[in-house]
Amino acid sequence: MAIKEMVEEKPSKIIDGRKIECGSCGYCSEIKSCAEAYFLLNQCGCSSLDRDKDGIPCENLCR
């Protein structure tokens, strides 16, 4: 009997020519664009990127 390993694919997106994947949320200082910050917040659940909980991540990038 063969056992199939289930591999859950992480959401990913190409932003500014780079593949961004859910995994480690990291810090706003490591994020290159507002689009990347929104992807990580909304698709990956990286709520730590929205310190004041107003729905806008990394406010230094997304003003």
XYZ file of C-alpha atoms in Angstrom:
63
model
C 0.000 0.000 0.000
C 1.520 3.312 -1.063
C 1.293 6.305 1.196
C 0.931 9.631 -0.549
C 2.459 12.590 1.164
C 0.226 15.609 1.084
C 2.177 18.759 0.388
C 0.373 22.000 0.968
C 1.437 24.656 -1.486
C 2.182 28.033 0.003
C 0.509 30.997 -1.667
C 2.960 32.901 -3.835
C 2.992 35.843 -6.214
C 5.479 37.483 -8.567
C 5.994 41.096 -7.473
C 8.540 43.337 -9.179
C 10.126 40.292 -10.825
C 10.597 38.434 -7.525
C 8.646 35.412 -6.301
C 7.135 36.171 -2.906
C 5.942 33.180 -0.849
C 4.136 32.863 2.422
C 6.344 31.479 5.135
C 8.270 33.751 7.390
C 6.671 37.174 7.731
C 9.891 39.027 8.418
C 10.082 42.743 9.114
C 8.979 45.835 7.211
C 12.641 46.818 6.826
C 13.135 43.653 4.718
C 10.144 44.259 2.436
C 10.837 45.922 -0.913
C 7.409 47.311 -1.895
C 3.939 48.180 -0.701
C 2.501 45.455 -2.970
C 4.682 42.872 -1.230
C 3.594 44.146 2.193
C -0.110 43.897 1.260
C 0.373 40.389 -0.140
C 2.063 39.234 3.068
C -0.615 40.848 5.242
C -3.685 39.712 3.293
C -2.643 36.365 1.796
C -0.170 35.106 4.393
C -1.706 36.459 7.595
C 1.355 38.489 8.593
C -0.539 40.767 10.970
C 2.723 41.866 12.601
C 3.265 44.074 9.528
C 0.245 46.184 10.571
C 1.284 47.413 14.001
C -1.628 49.829 14.531
C -4.221 47.405 13.062
C -5.621 49.915 10.544
C -5.322 47.530 7.574
C -2.256 49.274 6.138
C 0.973 47.256 6.422
C 4.447 48.781 6.668
C 3.230 52.348 6.739
C 6.667 53.660 5.814
C 6.130 51.963 2.401
C 2.338 52.219 2.048
C 1.392 55.800 2.813
